[in-house]
Amino acid sequence: MKYRHRREPGLLPLLAEILEGTANLSGAACAGRPELFDEPGADEDAQTVRYRHRAAVRICARCPALDRCRQWASAQKDLGGMVVAGRKPRLRGAQPHSERKNQR
Ligand code: SF4
């Protein structure tokens, strides 16, 4: 394993090094509200997941960090089943839109 040498000793330089390359999402509207954004729970029904994910998307729409979050999200390989940057995940077992239209 290869280790990098820190330039300066101390906690702040260490934190700066750890955070280097992470998105600046200061002001993120989702802070403290992970329960709306998280991926589906093991025993959570699909209707509940859709309801809270829609609520999360509405929060993203008003988020001052939306543009930065979108930029960060576009560089990620996999965002899992979470709502990120106003985008809902495609859930396993979710019906395609065309099938949902026929049920109305
Ligand atoms: S856009 Fe949404 S996921 Fe991204 S920081 Fe804002 S509230 Fe959080």
PDB file of N, CA and C and ligand atoms in Angstrom:
ATOM      1  N   MET A   1       0.847  -1.185   0.000  1.00  0.00           N
ATOM      2  CA  MET A   1       0.000   0.000   0.000  1.00  0.00           C
ATOM      3  C   MET A   1       0.890   1.244   0.000  1.00  0.00           C
ATOM      4  N   LYS A   2       0.491   2.215  -0.763  1.00  0.00           N
ATOM      5  CA  LYS A   2       1.285   3.428  -0.884  1.00  0.00           C
ATOM      6  C   LYS A   2       0.667   4.545  -0.041  1.00  0.00           C
ATOM      7  N   TYR A   3       1.466   5.172   0.793  1.00  0.00           N
ATOM      8  CA  TYR A   3       0.973   6.259   1.640  1.00  0.00           C
ATOM      9  C   TYR A   3       1.509   7.593   1.146  1.00  0.00           C
ATOM     10  N   ARG A   4       0.622   8.576   1.198  1.00  0.00           N
ATOM     11  CA  ARG A   4       1.065   9.930   0.863  1.00  0.00           C
ATOM     12  C   ARG A   4       1.520  10.603   2.140  1.00  0.00           C
ATOM     13  N   HIS A   5       2.502  11.459   2.029  1.00  0.00           N
ATOM     14  CA  HIS A   5       2.941  12.202   3.194  1.00  0.00           C
ATOM     15  C   HIS A   5       2.143  13.483   3.295  1.00  0.00           C
ATOM     16  N   ARG A   6       1.628  13.756   4.498  1.00  0.00           N
ATOM     17  CA  ARG A   6       0.893  15.002   4.705  1.00  0.00           C
ATOM     18  C   ARG A   6       1.870  16.162   4.652  1.00  0.00           C
ATOM     19  N   ARG A   7       1.367  17.260   4.107  1.00  0.00           N
ATOM     20  CA  ARG A   7       2.234  18.435   3.980  1.00  0.00           C
ATOM     21  C   ARG A   7       2.442  19.108   5.320  1.00  0.00           C
ATOM     22  N   GLU A   8       1.377  19.189   6.132  1.00  0.00           N
ATOM     23  CA  GLU A   8       1.466  19.873   7.426  1.00  0.00           C
ATOM     24  C   GLU A   8       0.893  18.957   8.500  1.00  0.00           C
ATOM     25  N   PRO A   9       1.409  19.018   9.707  1.00  0.00           N
ATOM     26  CA  PRO A   9       0.815  18.234  10.788  1.00  0.00           C
ATOM     27  C   PRO A   9      -0.444  18.920  11.314  1.00  0.00           C
ATOM     28  N   GLY A  10      -1.288  18.162  11.984  1.00  0.00           N
ATOM     29  CA  GLY A  10      -2.454  18.772  12.623  1.00  0.00           C
ATOM     30  C   GLY A  10      -3.757  18.291  12.018  1.00  0.00           C
ATOM     31  N   LEU A  11      -4.822  18.529  12.779  1.00  0.00           N
ATOM     32  CA  LEU A  11      -6.146  18.047  12.387  1.00  0.00           C
ATOM     33  C   LEU A  11      -6.689  18.739  11.139  1.00  0.00           C
ATOM     34  N   LEU A  12      -6.573  20.058  11.058  1.00  0.00           N
ATOM     35  CA  LEU A  12      -7.158  20.769   9.917  1.00  0.00           C
ATOM     36  C   LEU A  12      -6.528  20.361   8.591  1.00  0.00           C
ATOM     37  N   PRO A  13      -5.211  20.288   8.497  1.00  0.00           N
ATOM     38  CA  PRO A  13      -4.640  19.807   7.237  1.00  0.00           C
ATOM     39  C   PRO A  13      -5.070  18.377   6.909  1.00  0.00           C
ATOM     40  N   LEU A  14      -5.213  17.544   7.942  1.00  0.00           N
ATOM     41  CA  LEU A  14      -5.673  16.175   7.706  1.00  0.00           C
ATOM     42  C   LEU A  14      -7.094  16.171   7.156  1.00  0.00           C
ATOM     43  N   LEU A  15      -7.971  16.967   7.777  1.00  0.00           N
ATOM     44  CA  LEU A  15      -9.357  17.040   7.285  1.00  0.00           C
ATOM     45  C   LEU A  15      -9.404  17.587   5.865  1.00  0.00           C
ATOM     46  N   ALA A  16      -8.608  18.592   5.594  1.00  0.00           N
ATOM     47  CA  ALA A  16      -8.572  19.163   4.246  1.00  0.00           C
ATOM     48  C   ALA A  16      -8.138  18.107   3.237  1.00  0.00           C
ATOM     49  N   GLU A  17      -7.185  17.284   3.622  1.00  0.00           N
ATOM     50  CA  GLU A  17      -6.714  16.225   2.733  1.00  0.00           C
ATOM     51  C   GLU A  17      -7.798  15.181   2.495  1.00  0.00           C
ATOM     52  N   ILE A  18      -8.522  14.829   3.559  1.00  0.00           N
ATOM     53  CA  ILE A  18      -9.600  13.838   3.438  1.00  0.00           C
ATOM     54  C   ILE A  18     -10.713  14.365   2.531  1.00  0.00           C
ATOM     55  N   LEU A  19     -11.018  15.652   2.694  1.00  0.00           N
ATOM     56  CA  LEU A  19     -12.144  16.229   1.939  1.00  0.00           C
ATOM     57  C   LEU A  19     -11.772  16.663   0.528  1.00  0.00           C
ATOM     58  N   GLU A  20     -10.510  16.603   0.220  1.00  0.00           N
ATOM     59  CA  GLU A  20     -10.070  17.031  -1.107  1.00  0.00           C
ATOM     60  C   GLU A  20     -10.790  16.202  -2.174  1.00  0.00           C
ATOM     61  N   GLY A  21     -11.378  16.846  -3.128  1.00  0.00           N
ATOM     62  CA  GLY A  21     -12.062  16.149  -4.202  1.00  0.00           C
ATOM     63  C   GLY A  21     -13.517  15.846  -3.920  1.00  0.00           C
ATOM     64  N   THR A  22     -13.989  16.127  -2.712  1.00  0.00           N
ATOM     65  CA  THR A  22     -15.405  15.911  -2.440  1.00  0.00           C
ATOM     66  C   THR A  22     -16.175  17.185  -2.809  1.00  0.00           C
ATOM     67  N   ALA A  23     -17.451  17.009  -3.056  1.00  0.00           N
ATOM     68  CA  ALA A  23     -18.263  18.144  -3.484  1.00  0.00           C
ATOM     69  C   ALA A  23     -18.504  19.117  -2.336  1.00  0.00           C
ATOM     70  N   ASN A  24     -18.537  20.388  -2.638  1.00  0.00           N
ATOM     71  CA  ASN A  24     -18.914  21.401  -1.663  1.00  0.00           C
ATOM     72  C   ASN A  24     -20.431  21.543  -1.713  1.00  0.00           C
ATOM     73  N   LEU A  25     -21.092  20.936  -0.773  1.00  0.00           N
ATOM     74  CA  LEU A  25     -22.554  20.979  -0.742  1.00  0.00           C
ATOM     75  C   LEU A  25     -23.044  21.798   0.444  1.00  0.00           C
ATOM     76  N   SER A  26     -22.312  22.854   0.746  1.00  0.00           N
ATOM     77  CA  SER A  26     -22.746  23.704   1.854  1.00  0.00           C
ATOM     78  C   SER A  26     -24.128  24.271   1.527  1.00  0.00           C
ATOM     79  N   GLY A  27     -24.966  24.285   2.535  1.00  0.00           N
ATOM     80  CA  GLY A  27     -26.331  24.767   2.345  1.00  0.00           C
ATOM     81  C   GLY A  27     -27.273  23.696   1.833  1.00  0.00           C
ATOM     82  N   ALA A  28     -26.797  22.464   1.748  1.00  0.00           N
ATOM     83  CA  ALA A  28     -27.634  21.381   1.217  1.00  0.00           C
ATOM     84  C   ALA A  28     -28.933  21.259   2.006  1.00  0.00           C
ATOM     85  N   ALA A  29     -30.032  21.249   1.289  1.00  0.00           N
ATOM     86  CA  ALA A  29     -31.350  21.189   1.928  1.00  0.00           C
ATOM     87  C   ALA A  29     -31.653  19.816   2.508  1.00  0.00           C
ATOM     88  N   CYS A  30     -30.894  18.805   2.123  1.00  0.00           N
ATOM     89  CA  CYS A  30     -31.144  17.454   2.624  1.00  0.00           C
ATOM     90  C   CYS A  30     -30.445  17.192   3.958  1.00  0.00           C
ATOM     91  N   ALA A  31     -29.631  18.110   4.399  1.00  0.00           N
ATOM     92  CA  ALA A  31     -28.896  17.902   5.649  1.00  0.00           C
ATOM     93  C   ALA A  31     -29.876  17.620   6.783  1.00  0.00           C
ATOM     94  N   GLY A  32     -29.656  16.528   7.465  1.00  0.00           N
ATOM     95  CA  GLY A  32     -30.510  16.159   8.590  1.00  0.00           C
ATOM     96  C   GLY A  32     -31.804  15.478   8.193  1.00  0.00           C
ATOM     97  N   ARG A  33     -31.995  15.161   6.905  1.00  0.00           N
ATOM     98  CA  ARG A  33     -33.238  14.526   6.462  1.00  0.00           C
ATOM     99  C   ARG A  33     -32.972  13.263   5.640  1.00  0.00           C
ATOM    100  N   PRO A  34     -32.048  12.442   6.068  1.00  0.00           N
ATOM    101  CA  PRO A  34     -31.703  11.266   5.249  1.00  0.00           C
ATOM    102  C   PRO A  34     -32.868  10.302   5.070  1.00  0.00           C
ATOM    103  N   GLU A  35     -33.818  10.320   5.991  1.00  0.00           N
ATOM    104  CA  GLU A  35     -34.917   9.358   5.922  1.00  0.00           C
ATOM    105  C   GLU A  35     -35.749   9.503   4.652  1.00  0.00           C
ATOM    106  N   LEU A  36     -35.737  10.681   4.045  1.00  0.00           N
ATOM    107  CA  LEU A  36     -36.483  10.876   2.802  1.00  0.00           C
ATOM    108  C   LEU A  36     -35.687  10.427   1.583  1.00  0.00           C
ATOM    109  N   PHE A  37     -34.387  10.522   1.654  1.00  0.00           N
ATOM    110  CA  PHE A  37     -33.524  10.318   0.493  1.00  0.00           C
ATOM    111  C   PHE A  37     -32.967   8.902   0.378  1.00  0.00           C
ATOM    112  N   ASP A  38     -32.950   8.200   1.483  1.00  0.00           N
ATOM    113  CA  ASP A  38     -32.297   6.888   1.515  1.00  0.00           C
ATOM    114  C   ASP A  38     -32.946   5.878   0.574  1.00  0.00           C
ATOM    115  N   GLU A  39     -32.177   4.859   0.260  1.00  0.00           N
ATOM    116  CA  GLU A  39     -32.685   3.775  -0.572  1.00  0.00           C
ATOM    117  C   GLU A  39     -33.760   3.011   0.204  1.00  0.00           C
ATOM    118  N   PRO A  40     -34.562   2.238  -0.502  1.00  0.00           N
ATOM    119  CA  PRO A  40     -35.647   1.511   0.169  1.00  0.00           C
ATOM    120  C   PRO A  40     -35.139   0.595   1.273  1.00  0.00           C
ATOM    121  N   GLY A  41     -35.858   0.580   2.364  1.00  0.00           N
ATOM    122  CA  GLY A  41     -35.534  -0.338   3.443  1.00  0.00           C
ATOM    123  C   GLY A  41     -35.955  -1.749   3.072  1.00  0.00           C
ATOM    124  N   ALA A  42     -35.395  -2.719   3.751  1.00  0.00           N
ATOM    125  CA  ALA A  42     -35.646  -4.132   3.424  1.00  0.00           C
ATOM    126  C   ALA A  42     -37.136  -4.484   3.504  1.00  0.00           C
ATOM    127  N   ASP A  43     -37.838  -3.920   4.469  1.00  0.00           N
ATOM    128  CA  ASP A  43     -39.253  -4.265   4.650  1.00  0.00           C
ATOM    129  C   ASP A  43     -40.186  -3.122   4.259  1.00  0.00           C
ATOM    130  N   GLU A  44     -39.675  -2.166   3.549  1.00  0.00           N
ATOM    131  CA  GLU A  44     -40.468  -0.978   3.201  1.00  0.00           C
ATOM    132  C   GLU A  44     -41.289  -1.234   1.941  1.00  0.00           C
ATOM    133  N   ASP A  45     -42.563  -0.888   1.978  1.00  0.00           N
ATOM    134  CA  ASP A  45     -43.385  -1.111   0.789  1.00  0.00           C
ATOM    135  C   ASP A  45     -43.130  -0.025  -0.254  1.00  0.00           C
ATOM    136  N   ALA A  46     -43.388  -0.377  -1.502  1.00  0.00           N
ATOM    137  CA  ALA A  46     -43.040   0.487  -2.638  1.00  0.00           C
ATOM    138  C   ALA A  46     -43.768   1.828  -2.574  1.00  0.00           C
ATOM    139  N   GLN A  47     -45.004   1.830  -2.107  1.00  0.00           N
ATOM    140  CA  GLN A  47     -45.770   3.079  -2.042  1.00  0.00           C
ATOM    141  C   GLN A  47     -45.122   4.068  -1.077  1.00  0.00           C
ATOM    142  N   THR A  48     -44.658   3.570   0.040  1.00  0.00           N
ATOM    143  CA  THR A  48     -43.987   4.426   1.028  1.00  0.00           C
ATOM    144  C   THR A  48     -42.692   4.987   0.447  1.00  0.00           C
ATOM    145  N   VAL A  49     -41.959   4.150  -0.254  1.00  0.00           N
ATOM    146  CA  VAL A  49     -40.703   4.607  -0.863  1.00  0.00           C
ATOM    147  C   VAL A  49     -40.990   5.702  -1.891  1.00  0.00           C
ATOM    148  N   ARG A  50     -41.988   5.475  -2.742  1.00  0.00           N
ATOM    149  CA  ARG A  50     -42.325   6.487  -3.759  1.00  0.00           C
ATOM    150  C   ARG A  50     -42.736   7.802  -3.095  1.00  0.00           C
ATOM    151  N   TYR A  51     -43.519   7.713  -2.033  1.00  0.00           N
ATOM    152  CA  TYR A  51     -43.990   8.917  -1.337  1.00  0.00           C
ATOM    153  C   TYR A  51     -42.820   9.725  -0.781  1.00  0.00           C
ATOM    154  N   ARG A  52     -41.914   9.065  -0.084  1.00  0.00           N
ATOM    155  CA  ARG A  52     -40.819   9.830   0.526  1.00  0.00           C
ATOM    156  C   ARG A  52     -39.812  10.295  -0.523  1.00  0.00           C
ATOM    157  N   HIS A  53     -39.623   9.519  -1.583  1.00  0.00           N
ATOM    158  CA  HIS A  53     -38.716   9.967  -2.642  1.00  0.00           C
ATOM    159  C   HIS A  53     -39.285  11.174  -3.392  1.00  0.00           C
ATOM    160  N   ARG A  54     -40.586  11.220  -3.570  1.00  0.00           N
ATOM    161  CA  ARG A  54     -41.186  12.420  -4.187  1.00  0.00           C
ATOM    162  C   ARG A  54     -40.961  13.639  -3.285  1.00  0.00           C
ATOM    163  N   ALA A  55     -41.105  13.439  -1.998  1.00  0.00           N
ATOM    164  CA  ALA A  55     -40.853  14.538  -1.052  1.00  0.00           C
ATOM    165  C   ALA A  55     -39.393  14.982  -1.146  1.00  0.00           C
ATOM    166  N   ALA A  56     -38.493  14.033  -1.273  1.00  0.00           N
ATOM    167  CA  ALA A  56     -37.064  14.361  -1.389  1.00  0.00           C
ATOM    168  C   ALA A  56     -36.797  15.159  -2.662  1.00  0.00           C
ATOM    169  N   VAL A  57     -37.412  14.779  -3.753  1.00  0.00           N
ATOM    170  CA  VAL A  57     -37.216  15.491  -5.024  1.00  0.00           C
ATOM    171  C   VAL A  57     -37.698  16.942  -4.896  1.00  0.00           C
ATOM    172  N   ARG A  58     -38.793  17.137  -4.168  1.00  0.00           N
ATOM    173  CA  ARG A  58     -39.283  18.510  -3.969  1.00  0.00           C
ATOM    174  C   ARG A  58     -38.282  19.326  -3.145  1.00  0.00           C
ATOM    175  N   ILE A  59     -37.642  18.698  -2.188  1.00  0.00           N
ATOM    176  CA  ILE A  59     -36.612  19.391  -1.397  1.00  0.00           C
ATOM    177  C   ILE A  59     -35.433  19.748  -2.293  1.00  0.00           C
ATOM    178  N   CYS A  60     -35.020  18.828  -3.128  1.00  0.00           N
ATOM    179  CA  CYS A  60     -33.901  19.096  -4.050  1.00  0.00           C
ATOM    180  C   CYS A  60     -34.211  20.296  -4.955  1.00  0.00           C
ATOM    181  N   ALA A  61     -35.454  20.407  -5.378  1.00  0.00           N
ATOM    182  CA  ALA A  61     -35.820  21.487  -6.302  1.00  0.00           C
ATOM    183  C   ALA A  61     -35.586  22.866  -5.689  1.00  0.00           C
ATOM    184  N   ARG A  62     -35.609  22.939  -4.361  1.00  0.00           N
ATOM    185  CA  ARG A  62     -35.398  24.231  -3.680  1.00  0.00           C
ATOM    186  C   ARG A  62     -33.998  24.343  -3.073  1.00  0.00           C
ATOM    187  N   CYS A  63     -33.158  23.383  -3.347  1.00  0.00           N
ATOM    188  CA  CYS A  63     -31.843  23.314  -2.690  1.00  0.00           C
ATOM    189  C   CYS A  63     -30.850  24.295  -3.321  1.00  0.00           C
ATOM    190  N   PRO A  64     -30.209  25.110  -2.503  1.00  0.00           N
ATOM    191  CA  PRO A  64     -29.215  26.047  -3.056  1.00  0.00           C
ATOM    192  C   PRO A  64     -27.969  25.353  -3.607  1.00  0.00           C
ATOM    193  N   ALA A  65     -27.789  24.088  -3.272  1.00  0.00           N
ATOM    194  CA  ALA A  65     -26.607  23.358  -3.754  1.00  0.00           C
ATOM    195  C   ALA A  65     -26.930  22.452  -4.940  1.00  0.00           C
ATOM    196  N   LEU A  66     -28.106  22.626  -5.535  1.00  0.00           N
ATOM    197  CA  LEU A  66     -28.547  21.697  -6.586  1.00  0.00           C
ATOM    198  C   LEU A  66     -27.551  21.597  -7.743  1.00  0.00           C
ATOM    199  N   ASP A  67     -27.088  22.708  -8.262  1.00  0.00           N
ATOM    200  CA  ASP A  67     -26.167  22.660  -9.401  1.00  0.00           C
ATOM    201  C   ASP A  67     -24.874  21.928  -9.054  1.00  0.00           C
ATOM    202  N   ARG A  68     -24.331  22.210  -7.870  1.00  0.00           N
ATOM    203  CA  ARG A  68     -23.091  21.540  -7.444  1.00  0.00           C
ATOM    204  C   ARG A  68     -23.345  20.050  -7.219  1.00  0.00           C
ATOM    205  N   CYS A  69     -24.503  19.746  -6.671  1.00  0.00           N
ATOM    206  CA  CYS A  69     -24.859  18.358  -6.409  1.00  0.00           C
ATOM    207  C   CYS A  69     -25.020  17.591  -7.725  1.00  0.00           C
ATOM    208  N   ARG A  70     -25.662  18.208  -8.700  1.00  0.00           N
ATOM    209  CA  ARG A  70     -25.820  17.577 -10.020  1.00  0.00           C
ATOM    210  C   ARG A  70     -24.470  17.282 -10.647  1.00  0.00           C
ATOM    211  N   GLN A  71     -23.592  18.253 -10.543  1.00  0.00           N
ATOM    212  CA  GLN A  71     -22.261  18.098 -11.117  1.00  0.00           C
ATOM    213  C   GLN A  71     -21.531  16.931 -10.442  1.00  0.00           C
ATOM    214  N   TRP A  72     -21.616  16.878  -9.127  1.00  0.00           N
ATOM    215  CA  TRP A  72     -20.975  15.787  -8.395  1.00  0.00           C
ATOM    216  C   TRP A  72     -21.612  14.453  -8.775  1.00  0.00           C
ATOM    217  N   ALA A  73     -22.947  14.424  -8.805  1.00  0.00           N
ATOM    218  CA  ALA A  73     -23.656  13.164  -9.078  1.00  0.00           C
ATOM    219  C   ALA A  73     -23.337  12.637 -10.469  1.00  0.00           C
ATOM    220  N   SER A  74     -23.168  13.539 -11.412  1.00  0.00           N
ATOM    221  CA  SER A  74     -22.900  13.086 -12.782  1.00  0.00           C
ATOM    222  C   SER A  74     -21.548  12.394 -12.895  1.00  0.00           C
ATOM    223  N   ALA A  75     -20.673  12.617 -11.942  1.00  0.00           N
ATOM    224  CA  ALA A  75     -19.350  11.997 -11.981  1.00  0.00           C
ATOM    225  C   ALA A  75     -19.298  10.680 -11.206  1.00  0.00           C
ATOM    226  N   GLN A  76     -20.419  10.293 -10.579  1.00  0.00           N
ATOM    227  CA  GLN A  76     -20.428   9.066  -9.781  1.00  0.00           C
ATOM    228  C   GLN A  76     -20.860   7.879 -10.634  1.00  0.00           C
ATOM    229  N   LYS A  77     -20.266   6.736 -10.369  1.00  0.00           N
ATOM    230  CA  LYS A  77     -20.604   5.524 -11.118  1.00  0.00           C
ATOM    231  C   LYS A  77     -21.950   4.963 -10.688  1.00  0.00           C
ATOM    232  N   ASP A  78     -22.199   4.970  -9.395  1.00  0.00           N
ATOM    233  CA  ASP A  78     -23.416   4.349  -8.883  1.00  0.00           C
ATOM    234  C   ASP A  78     -23.906   5.127  -7.669  1.00  0.00           C
ATOM    235  N   LEU A  79     -25.134   5.569  -7.723  1.00  0.00           N
ATOM    236  CA  LEU A  79     -25.698   6.325  -6.606  1.00  0.00           C
ATOM    237  C   LEU A  79     -26.654   5.456  -5.792  1.00  0.00           C
ATOM    238  N   GLY A  80     -26.692   4.191  -6.110  1.00  0.00           N
ATOM    239  CA  GLY A  80     -27.541   3.280  -5.361  1.00  0.00           C
ATOM    240  C   GLY A  80     -29.012   3.616  -5.551  1.00  0.00           C
ATOM    241  N   GLY A  81     -29.791   3.371  -4.546  1.00  0.00           N
ATOM    242  CA  GLY A  81     -31.229   3.587  -4.642  1.00  0.00           C
ATOM    243  C   GLY A  81     -31.679   4.857  -3.960  1.00  0.00           C
ATOM    244  N   MET A  82     -30.793   5.837  -3.905  1.00  0.00           N
ATOM    245  CA  MET A  82     -31.116   7.082  -3.197  1.00  0.00           C
ATOM    246  C   MET A  82     -31.575   8.169  -4.160  1.00  0.00           C
ATOM    247  N   VAL A  83     -32.271   9.143  -3.617  1.00  0.00           N
ATOM    248  CA  VAL A  83     -32.557  10.365  -4.367  1.00  0.00           C
ATOM    249  C   VAL A  83     -31.338  11.260  -4.237  1.00  0.00           C
ATOM    250  N   VAL A  84     -30.818  11.686  -5.372  1.00  0.00           N
ATOM    251  CA  VAL A  84     -29.662  12.583  -5.385  1.00  0.00           C
ATOM    252  C   VAL A  84     -29.879  13.618  -6.483  1.00  0.00           C
ATOM    253  N   ALA A  85     -29.647  14.859  -6.141  1.00  0.00           N
ATOM    254  CA  ALA A  85     -29.738  15.961  -7.106  1.00  0.00           C
ATOM    255  C   ALA A  85     -31.091  15.988  -7.816  1.00  0.00           C
ATOM    256  N   GLY A  86     -32.126  15.679  -7.099  1.00  0.00           N
ATOM    257  CA  GLY A  86     -33.471  15.756  -7.662  1.00  0.00           C
ATOM    258  C   GLY A  86     -33.855  14.592  -8.546  1.00  0.00           C
ATOM    259  N   ARG A  87     -33.044  13.555  -8.567  1.00  0.00           N
ATOM    260  CA  ARG A  87     -33.342  12.399  -9.420  1.00  0.00           C
ATOM    261  C   ARG A  87     -33.681  11.199  -8.552  1.00  0.00           C
ATOM    262  N   LYS A  88     -34.813  10.603  -8.888  1.00  0.00           N
ATOM    263  CA  LYS A  88     -35.234   9.406  -8.170  1.00  0.00           C
ATOM    264  C   LYS A  88     -34.535   8.204  -8.777  1.00  0.00           C
ATOM    265  N   PRO A  89     -34.204   7.230  -7.949  1.00  0.00           N
ATOM    266  CA  PRO A  89     -33.591   6.013  -8.490  1.00  0.00           C
ATOM    267  C   PRO A  89     -34.646   5.165  -9.192  1.00  0.00           C
ATOM    268  N   ARG A  90     -34.206   4.347 -10.094  1.00  0.00           N
ATOM    269  CA  ARG A  90     -35.120   3.371 -10.700  1.00  0.00           C
ATOM    270  C   ARG A  90     -35.192   2.199  -9.734  1.00  0.00           C
ATOM    271  N   LEU A  91     -36.357   1.976  -9.201  1.00  0.00           N
ATOM    272  CA  LEU A  91     -36.500   0.944  -8.179  1.00  0.00           C
ATOM    273  C   LEU A  91     -36.767  -0.411  -8.800  1.00  0.00           C
ATOM    274  N   ARG A  92     -36.197  -1.415  -8.198  1.00  0.00           N
ATOM    275  CA  ARG A  92     -36.447  -2.790  -8.628  1.00  0.00           C
ATOM    276  C   ARG A  92     -37.917  -3.109  -8.475  1.00  0.00           C
ATOM    277  N   GLY A  93     -38.484  -3.698  -9.503  1.00  0.00           N
ATOM    278  CA  GLY A  93     -39.883  -4.080  -9.416  1.00  0.00           C
ATOM    279  C   GLY A  93     -40.826  -2.938  -9.735  1.00  0.00           C
ATOM    280  N   ALA A  94     -40.269  -1.753 -10.049  1.00  0.00           N
ATOM    281  CA  ALA A  94     -41.125  -0.616 -10.391  1.00  0.00           C
ATOM    282  C   ALA A  94     -41.741  -0.844 -11.759  1.00  0.00           C
ATOM    283  N   GLN A  95     -42.989  -0.445 -11.901  1.00  0.00           N
ATOM    284  CA  GLN A  95     -43.657  -0.627 -13.175  1.00  0.00           C
ATOM    285  C   GLN A  95     -43.204   0.435 -14.161  1.00  0.00           C
ATOM    286  N   PRO A  96     -43.027   0.053 -15.415  1.00  0.00           N
ATOM    287  CA  PRO A  96     -42.725   1.064 -16.429  1.00  0.00           C
ATOM    288  C   PRO A  96     -43.885   2.052 -16.532  1.00  0.00           C
ATOM    289  N   HIS A  97     -43.604   3.258 -16.952  1.00  0.00           N
ATOM    290  CA  HIS A  97     -44.602   4.316 -17.051  1.00  0.00           C
ATOM    291  C   HIS A  97     -45.782   3.900 -17.925  1.00  0.00           C
ATOM    292  N   SER A  98     -45.512   3.198 -19.019  1.00  0.00           N
ATOM    293  CA  SER A  98     -46.590   2.817 -19.931  1.00  0.00           C
ATOM    294  C   SER A  98     -47.599   1.909 -19.230  1.00  0.00           C
ATOM    295  N   GLU A  99     -47.145   1.036 -18.339  1.00  0.00           N
ATOM    296  CA  GLU A  99     -48.072   0.158 -17.619  1.00  0.00           C
ATOM    297  C   GLU A  99     -48.878   0.933 -16.584  1.00  0.00           C
ATOM    298  N   ARG A 100     -48.249   1.921 -15.952  1.00  0.00           N
ATOM    299  CA  ARG A 100     -48.959   2.707 -14.952  1.00  0.00           C
ATOM    300  C   ARG A 100     -50.082   3.502 -15.590  1.00  0.00           C
ATOM    301  N   LYS A 101     -49.865   3.998 -16.796  1.00  0.00           N
ATOM    302  CA  LYS A 101     -50.884   4.795 -17.474  1.00  0.00           C
ATOM    303  C   LYS A 101     -52.151   3.971 -17.701  1.00  0.00           C
ATOM    304  N   ASN A 102     -51.981   2.666 -17.981  1.00  0.00           N
ATOM    305  CA  ASN A 102     -53.135   1.811 -18.258  1.00  0.00           C
ATOM    306  C   ASN A 102     -53.971   1.521 -17.026  1.00  0.00           C
ATOM    307  N   GLN A 103     -53.430   1.789 -15.831  1.00  0.00           N
ATOM    308  CA  GLN A 103     -54.160   1.479 -14.607  1.00  0.00           C
ATOM    309  C   GLN A 103     -55.020   2.643 -14.130  1.00  0.00           C
ATOM    310  N   ARG A 104     -54.913   3.769 -14.792  1.00  0.00           N
ATOM    311  CA  ARG A 104     -55.681   4.945 -14.342  1.00  0.00           C
ATOM    312  C   ARG A 104     -57.120   4.884 -14.779  1.00  0.00           C
TER     313      ARG A 104
HETATM  314  S1  SF4 B   1     -29.812  18.716  -4.540  1.00  0.00           S
HETATM  315 FE1  SF4 B   1     -30.887  17.287  -3.198  1.00  0.00          FE
HETATM  316  S2  SF4 B   1     -29.454  15.625  -2.762  1.00  0.00           S
HETATM  317 FE2  SF4 B   1     -28.282  17.355  -3.606  1.00  0.00          FE
HETATM  318  S3  SF4 B   1     -27.563  18.484  -1.822  1.00  0.00           S
HETATM  319 FE3  SF4 B   1     -29.481  19.421  -2.440  1.00  0.00          FE
HETATM  320  S4  SF4 B   1     -31.100  18.413  -1.278  1.00  0.00           S
HETATM  321 FE4  SF4 B   1     -29.240  17.148  -1.124  1.00  0.00          FE
END
